[in-house]
Coordinates of N, CA and C in Angstrom, one line a residue:
M1 N -12.6 -1.7 -1.8 CA -12.6 -3.2 -1.8 C -12.0 -3.7 -3.1
N2 N -11.6 -4.9 -3.1 CA -11.1 -5.6 -4.3 C -12.2 -6.4 -5.0
P3 N -12.0 -6.7 -6.3 CA -13.0 -7.6 -6.9 C -13.0 -9.0 -6.2
T4 N -14.1 -9.6 -6.2 CA -14.3 -10.9 -5.4 C -14.4 -12.1 -6.3
T5 N -14.7 -11.9 -7.6 CA -14.9 -13.1 -8.5 C -13.9 -13.0 -9.7
A6 N -13.5 -14.2 -10.1 CA -12.6 -14.3 -11.3 C -13.2 -15.4 -12.1
W7 N -12.6 -15.6 -13.3 CA -13.1 -16.6 -14.2 C -11.9 -17.4 -14.6
I8 N -11.9 -18.7 -14.4 CA -10.8 -19.6 -14.7 C -11.3 -20.9 -15.1
D9 N -10.8 -21.5 -16.2 CA -11.2 -22.8 -16.8 C -12.7 -22.9 -16.9
G10 N -13.3 -21.8 -17.4 CA -14.7 -21.9 -17.8 C -15.7 -21.7 -16.6
Q11 N -15.1 -21.3 -15.5 CA -16.0 -21.1 -14.3 C -15.7 -19.8 -13.6
T12 N -16.8 -19.2 -13.1 CA -16.7 -18.1 -12.2 C -16.4 -18.6 -10.8
V13 N -15.3 -18.1 -10.2 CA -14.9 -18.6 -8.9 C -14.5 -17.4 -8.0
P14 N -14.5 -17.6 -6.7 CA -14.0 -16.5 -5.8 C -12.5 -16.3 -6.2
V15 N -12.1 -15.0 -6.1 CA -10.7 -14.7 -6.5 C -9.7 -15.6 -5.7
A16 N -10.0 -15.8 -4.4 CA -9.1 -16.6 -3.6 C -9.0 -18.1 -4.1
D17 N -9.9 -18.5 -4.9 CA -9.9 -19.9 -5.4 C -9.3 -20.0 -6.8
A18 N -9.1 -18.8 -7.4 CA -8.6 -18.8 -8.8 C -7.1 -19.1 -8.8
A19 N -6.7 -20.2 -9.4 CA -5.3 -20.6 -9.4 C -5.0 -21.5 -10.6
F20 N -3.7 -21.5 -11.0 CA -3.3 -22.4 -12.0 C -2.7 -23.7 -11.3
A21 N -2.9 -24.8 -11.9 CA -2.4 -26.1 -11.3 C -0.8 -26.0 -11.4
A22 N -0.2 -26.7 -10.5 CA 1.2 -26.8 -10.4 C 1.9 -27.4 -11.6
D23 N 1.1 -28.2 -12.4 CA 1.7 -28.8 -13.6 C 1.2 -28.1 -14.9
D24 N 0.6 -26.9 -14.7 CA 0.2 -26.1 -15.9 C 1.5 -25.6 -16.5
F25 N 1.5 -25.5 -17.8 CA 2.7 -25.0 -18.5 C 3.0 -23.5 -18.2
L26 N 2.0 -22.8 -17.7 CA 2.2 -21.4 -17.3 C 3.2 -21.5 -16.1
V27 N 3.0 -22.4 -15.2 CA 3.8 -22.5 -14.0 C 5.1 -23.2 -14.3
T28 N 5.1 -24.3 -15.0 CA 6.4 -25.1 -15.2 C 7.3 -24.5 -16.2
S29 N 6.8 -23.8 -17.2 CA 7.6 -23.3 -18.3 C 7.4 -21.8 -18.7
A30 N 6.5 -21.1 -17.9 CA 6.2 -19.7 -18.2 C 5.6 -19.6 -19.6
A31 N 4.9 -20.6 -20.0 CA 4.3 -20.6 -21.4 C 2.9 -20.1 -21.2
A32 N 2.7 -18.8 -21.7 CA 1.4 -18.2 -21.6 C 1.4 -16.9 -22.4
V33 N 0.3 -16.4 -22.7 CA 0.1 -15.1 -23.3 C -0.8 -14.3 -22.4
C34 N -0.6 -13.0 -22.2 CA -1.4 -12.2 -21.4 C -1.8 -10.9 -22.1
E35 N -2.9 -10.4 -21.7 CA -3.3 -9.1 -22.2 C -4.0 -8.4 -21.0
T36 N -3.6 -7.2 -20.8 CA -4.1 -6.4 -19.7 C -4.8 -5.2 -20.2
L37 N -5.9 -4.9 -19.7 CA -6.7 -3.7 -20.1 C -7.3 -3.0 -18.9
R38 N -7.8 -1.9 -19.1 CA -8.5 -1.2 -18.0 C -9.9 -0.9 -18.4
T39 N -10.7 -0.4 -17.4 CA -12.0 0.0 -17.6 C -12.1 1.5 -17.4
F40 N -13.1 2.1 -18.1 CA -13.5 3.5 -17.8 C -15.0 3.4 -17.4
R41 N -15.3 3.9 -16.2 CA -16.7 3.8 -15.7 C -17.2 2.4 -15.8
H42 N -16.4 1.5 -15.5 CA -16.7 0.0 -15.4 C -17.0 -0.6 -16.8
E43 N -16.5 0.1 -17.9 CA -16.6 -0.5 -19.2 C -15.2 -0.8 -19.7
P44 N -15.0 -2.1 -20.2 CA -13.7 -2.4 -20.7 C -13.3 -1.5 -21.9
F45 N -12.1 -0.9 -21.8 CA -11.6 0.0 -22.8 C -10.9 -0.7 -23.9
L46 N -11.4 -0.5 -25.2 CA -10.7 -1.1 -26.4 C -10.7 -2.6 -26.3
L47 N -11.7 -3.2 -25.7 CA -11.7 -4.7 -25.5 C -11.5 -5.4 -26.8
D48 N -12.1 -5.1 -27.9 CA -11.9 -5.9 -29.1 C -10.5 -5.8 -29.6
E49 N -9.8 -4.6 -29.5 CA -8.4 -4.5 -29.9 C -7.5 -5.4 -29.0
H50 N -7.8 -5.4 -27.7 CA -7.0 -6.2 -26.8 C -7.2 -7.7 -27.1
L51 N -8.4 -8.1 -27.4 CA -8.7 -9.5 -27.8 C -8.0 -9.9 -29.1
D52 N -8.0 -9.0 -30.0 CA -7.3 -9.2 -31.3 C -5.8 -9.4 -31.0
R53 N -5.2 -8.6 -30.1 CA -3.8 -8.7 -29.8 C -3.5 -10.0 -29.0
L54 N -4.4 -10.4 -28.1 CA -4.3 -11.7 -27.4 C -4.3 -12.8 -28.4
E55 N -5.2 -12.8 -29.4 CA -5.2 -13.9 -30.4 C -4.0 -13.9 -31.2
A56 N -3.5 -12.8 -31.6 CA -2.3 -12.7 -32.4 C -1.1 -13.2 -31.6
S57 N -1.0 -12.8 -30.4 CA 0.1 -13.3 -29.5 C 0.1 -14.8 -29.3
A58 N -1.1 -15.3 -29.1 CA -1.3 -16.8 -28.9 C -0.9 -17.5 -30.1
T59 N -1.3 -17.0 -31.3 CA -0.9 -17.7 -32.5 C 0.6 -17.7 -32.7
A60 N 1.2 -16.5 -32.4 CA 2.6 -16.4 -32.7 C 3.5 -17.3 -31.8
V61 N 3.0 -17.6 -30.6 CA 3.8 -18.4 -29.7 C 3.2 -19.8 -29.5
R62 N 2.2 -20.1 -30.3 CA 1.5 -21.4 -30.3 C 0.9 -21.8 -29.0
V63 N 0.3 -20.9 -28.4 CA -0.5 -21.1 -27.2 C -2.0 -21.2 -27.6
P64 N -2.6 -22.3 -27.6 CA -4.0 -22.4 -28.0 C -4.9 -21.7 -27.1
L65 N -5.8 -20.9 -27.7 CA -6.9 -20.2 -26.9 C -8.0 -21.3 -26.7
R66 N -8.5 -21.5 -25.5 CA -9.5 -22.5 -25.3 C -10.9 -22.1 -25.8
M67 N -11.0 -20.8 -26.1 CA -12.2 -20.3 -26.6 C -11.9 -19.1 -27.5
P68 N -12.7 -18.8 -28.5 CA -12.4 -17.7 -29.4 C -12.6 -16.4 -28.7
P69 N -11.9 -15.4 -29.2 CA -12.0 -14.0 -28.6 C -13.4 -13.5 -28.5
A70 N -14.2 -13.9 -29.5 CA -15.6 -13.4 -29.5 C -16.4 -13.9 -28.3
E71 N -15.9 -15.0 -27.7 CA -16.6 -15.5 -26.5 C -15.9 -15.0 -25.2
I72 N -14.7 -14.6 -25.3 CA -13.9 -14.0 -24.2 C -14.5 -12.7 -23.8
G73 N -14.8 -11.9 -24.8 CA -15.4 -10.5 -24.6 C -16.5 -10.5 -23.6
P74 N -17.6 -11.3 -23.9 CA -18.7 -11.3 -22.9 C -18.3 -11.7 -21.5
V75 N -17.4 -12.6 -21.4 CA -16.9 -13.1 -20.1 C -16.3 -11.9 -19.4
V76 N -15.4 -11.1 -20.1 CA -14.8 -9.9 -19.4 C -15.9 -9.0 -19.0
R77 N -16.8 -8.7 -19.9 CA -17.9 -7.7 -19.5 C -18.7 -8.2 -18.3
D78 N -19.0 -9.5 -18.3 CA -19.8 -10.1 -17.2 C -19.0 -10.0 -15.9
L79 N -17.7 -10.3 -15.9 CA -16.9 -10.2 -14.7 C -16.8 -8.8 -14.2
V80 N -16.6 -7.8 -15.1 CA -16.6 -6.4 -14.6 C -17.9 -6.1 -14.0
A81 N -19.0 -6.5 -14.6 CA -20.4 -6.2 -14.0 C -20.5 -6.9 -12.7
A82 N -20.1 -8.1 -12.6 CA -20.3 -8.9 -11.3 C -19.5 -8.3 -10.2
N83 N -18.4 -7.6 -10.5 CA -17.5 -7.0 -9.5 C -17.7 -5.5 -9.3
S84 N -18.6 -4.9 -10.1 CA -18.7 -3.4 -10.1 C -19.2 -2.9 -8.8
D85 N -19.9 -3.7 -8.0 CA -20.4 -3.2 -6.7 C -19.3 -3.1 -5.7
Q86 N -18.1 -3.6 -6.0 CA -17.0 -3.7 -5.1 C -16.2 -2.4 -5.1
I87 N -16.4 -1.6 -6.1 CA -15.6 -0.3 -6.1 C -16.5 0.8 -6.5
D88 N -16.1 2.0 -6.2 CA -16.9 3.2 -6.5 C -17.1 3.4 -8.0
A89 N -18.2 4.0 -8.4 CA -18.5 4.2 -9.8 C -17.4 5.0 -10.5
A90 N -16.7 5.8 -9.8 CA -15.7 6.7 -10.4 C -14.3 5.9 -10.5
D91 N -14.2 4.8 -9.9 CA -13.0 4.0 -9.9 C -13.1 3.0 -11.1
D92 N -11.9 2.4 -11.4 CA -11.9 1.5 -12.5 C -11.1 0.2 -12.2
F93 N -11.3 -0.8 -13.1 CA -10.6 -2.0 -12.9 C -9.4 -2.2 -13.8
V94 N -8.5 -3.0 -13.5 CA -7.5 -3.5 -14.4 C -7.9 -5.0 -14.6
V95 N -8.0 -5.4 -15.8 CA -8.4 -6.7 -16.2 C -7.2 -7.4 -16.9
S96 N -6.9 -8.6 -16.3 CA -5.8 -9.4 -16.9 C -6.4 -10.7 -17.5
I97 N -6.1 -10.9 -18.8 CA -6.5 -12.1 -19.4 C -5.2 -12.9 -19.7
V98 N -5.2 -14.2 -19.2 CA -4.1 -15.0 -19.2 C -4.5 -16.3 -19.9
A99 N -3.8 -16.7 -20.9 CA -4.0 -18.0 -21.6 C -2.7 -18.9 -21.5
S100 N -2.9 -20.1 -21.1 CA -1.8 -21.0 -21.1 C -2.1 -22.3 -21.9
P101 N -1.1 -23.0 -22.3 CA -1.4 -24.3 -23.0 C -2.1 -25.3 -22.2
G102 N -2.1 -25.1 -20.9 CA -2.8 -26.1 -20.0 C -1.9 -27.1 -19.4
R103 N -2.5 -28.1 -18.9 CA -1.8 -29.2 -18.1 C -1.5 -30.4 -19.0
G104 N -0.4 -31.0 -18.7 CA -0.1 -32.3 -19.2 C 0.1 -32.4 -20.7
R105 N 0.5 -31.3 -21.3 CA 0.7 -31.3 -22.8 C 2.2 -31.2 -23.0
T106 N 2.6 -31.7 -24.1 CA 4.0 -31.6 -24.5 C 4.2 -30.4 -25.4
L107 N 5.1 -29.5 -25.1 CA 5.3 -28.3 -25.9 C 6.2 -28.6 -27.0

């Protein structure tokens, strides 16, 4: 099975409902930063290092993070935990963190 919940714009939602708005700069200008990590036994691997890299990338390209990395980490862990019953204990997740400037802003 695939994970069933995602987190977007501060809310946990079904994966099928997780979407960026058509006028989000991620869609209109490909303005975003991404960080992808994996889990081992349902634990995010090197999460702090990934979050540091996300913050550095966001700063470099001037994409504001809507929350500090210290708050993103618990969200990632909570999502992995919420979806862990969807896969076997020996299997792992790929977690993608995407940050965009948002909607209706001038770049």
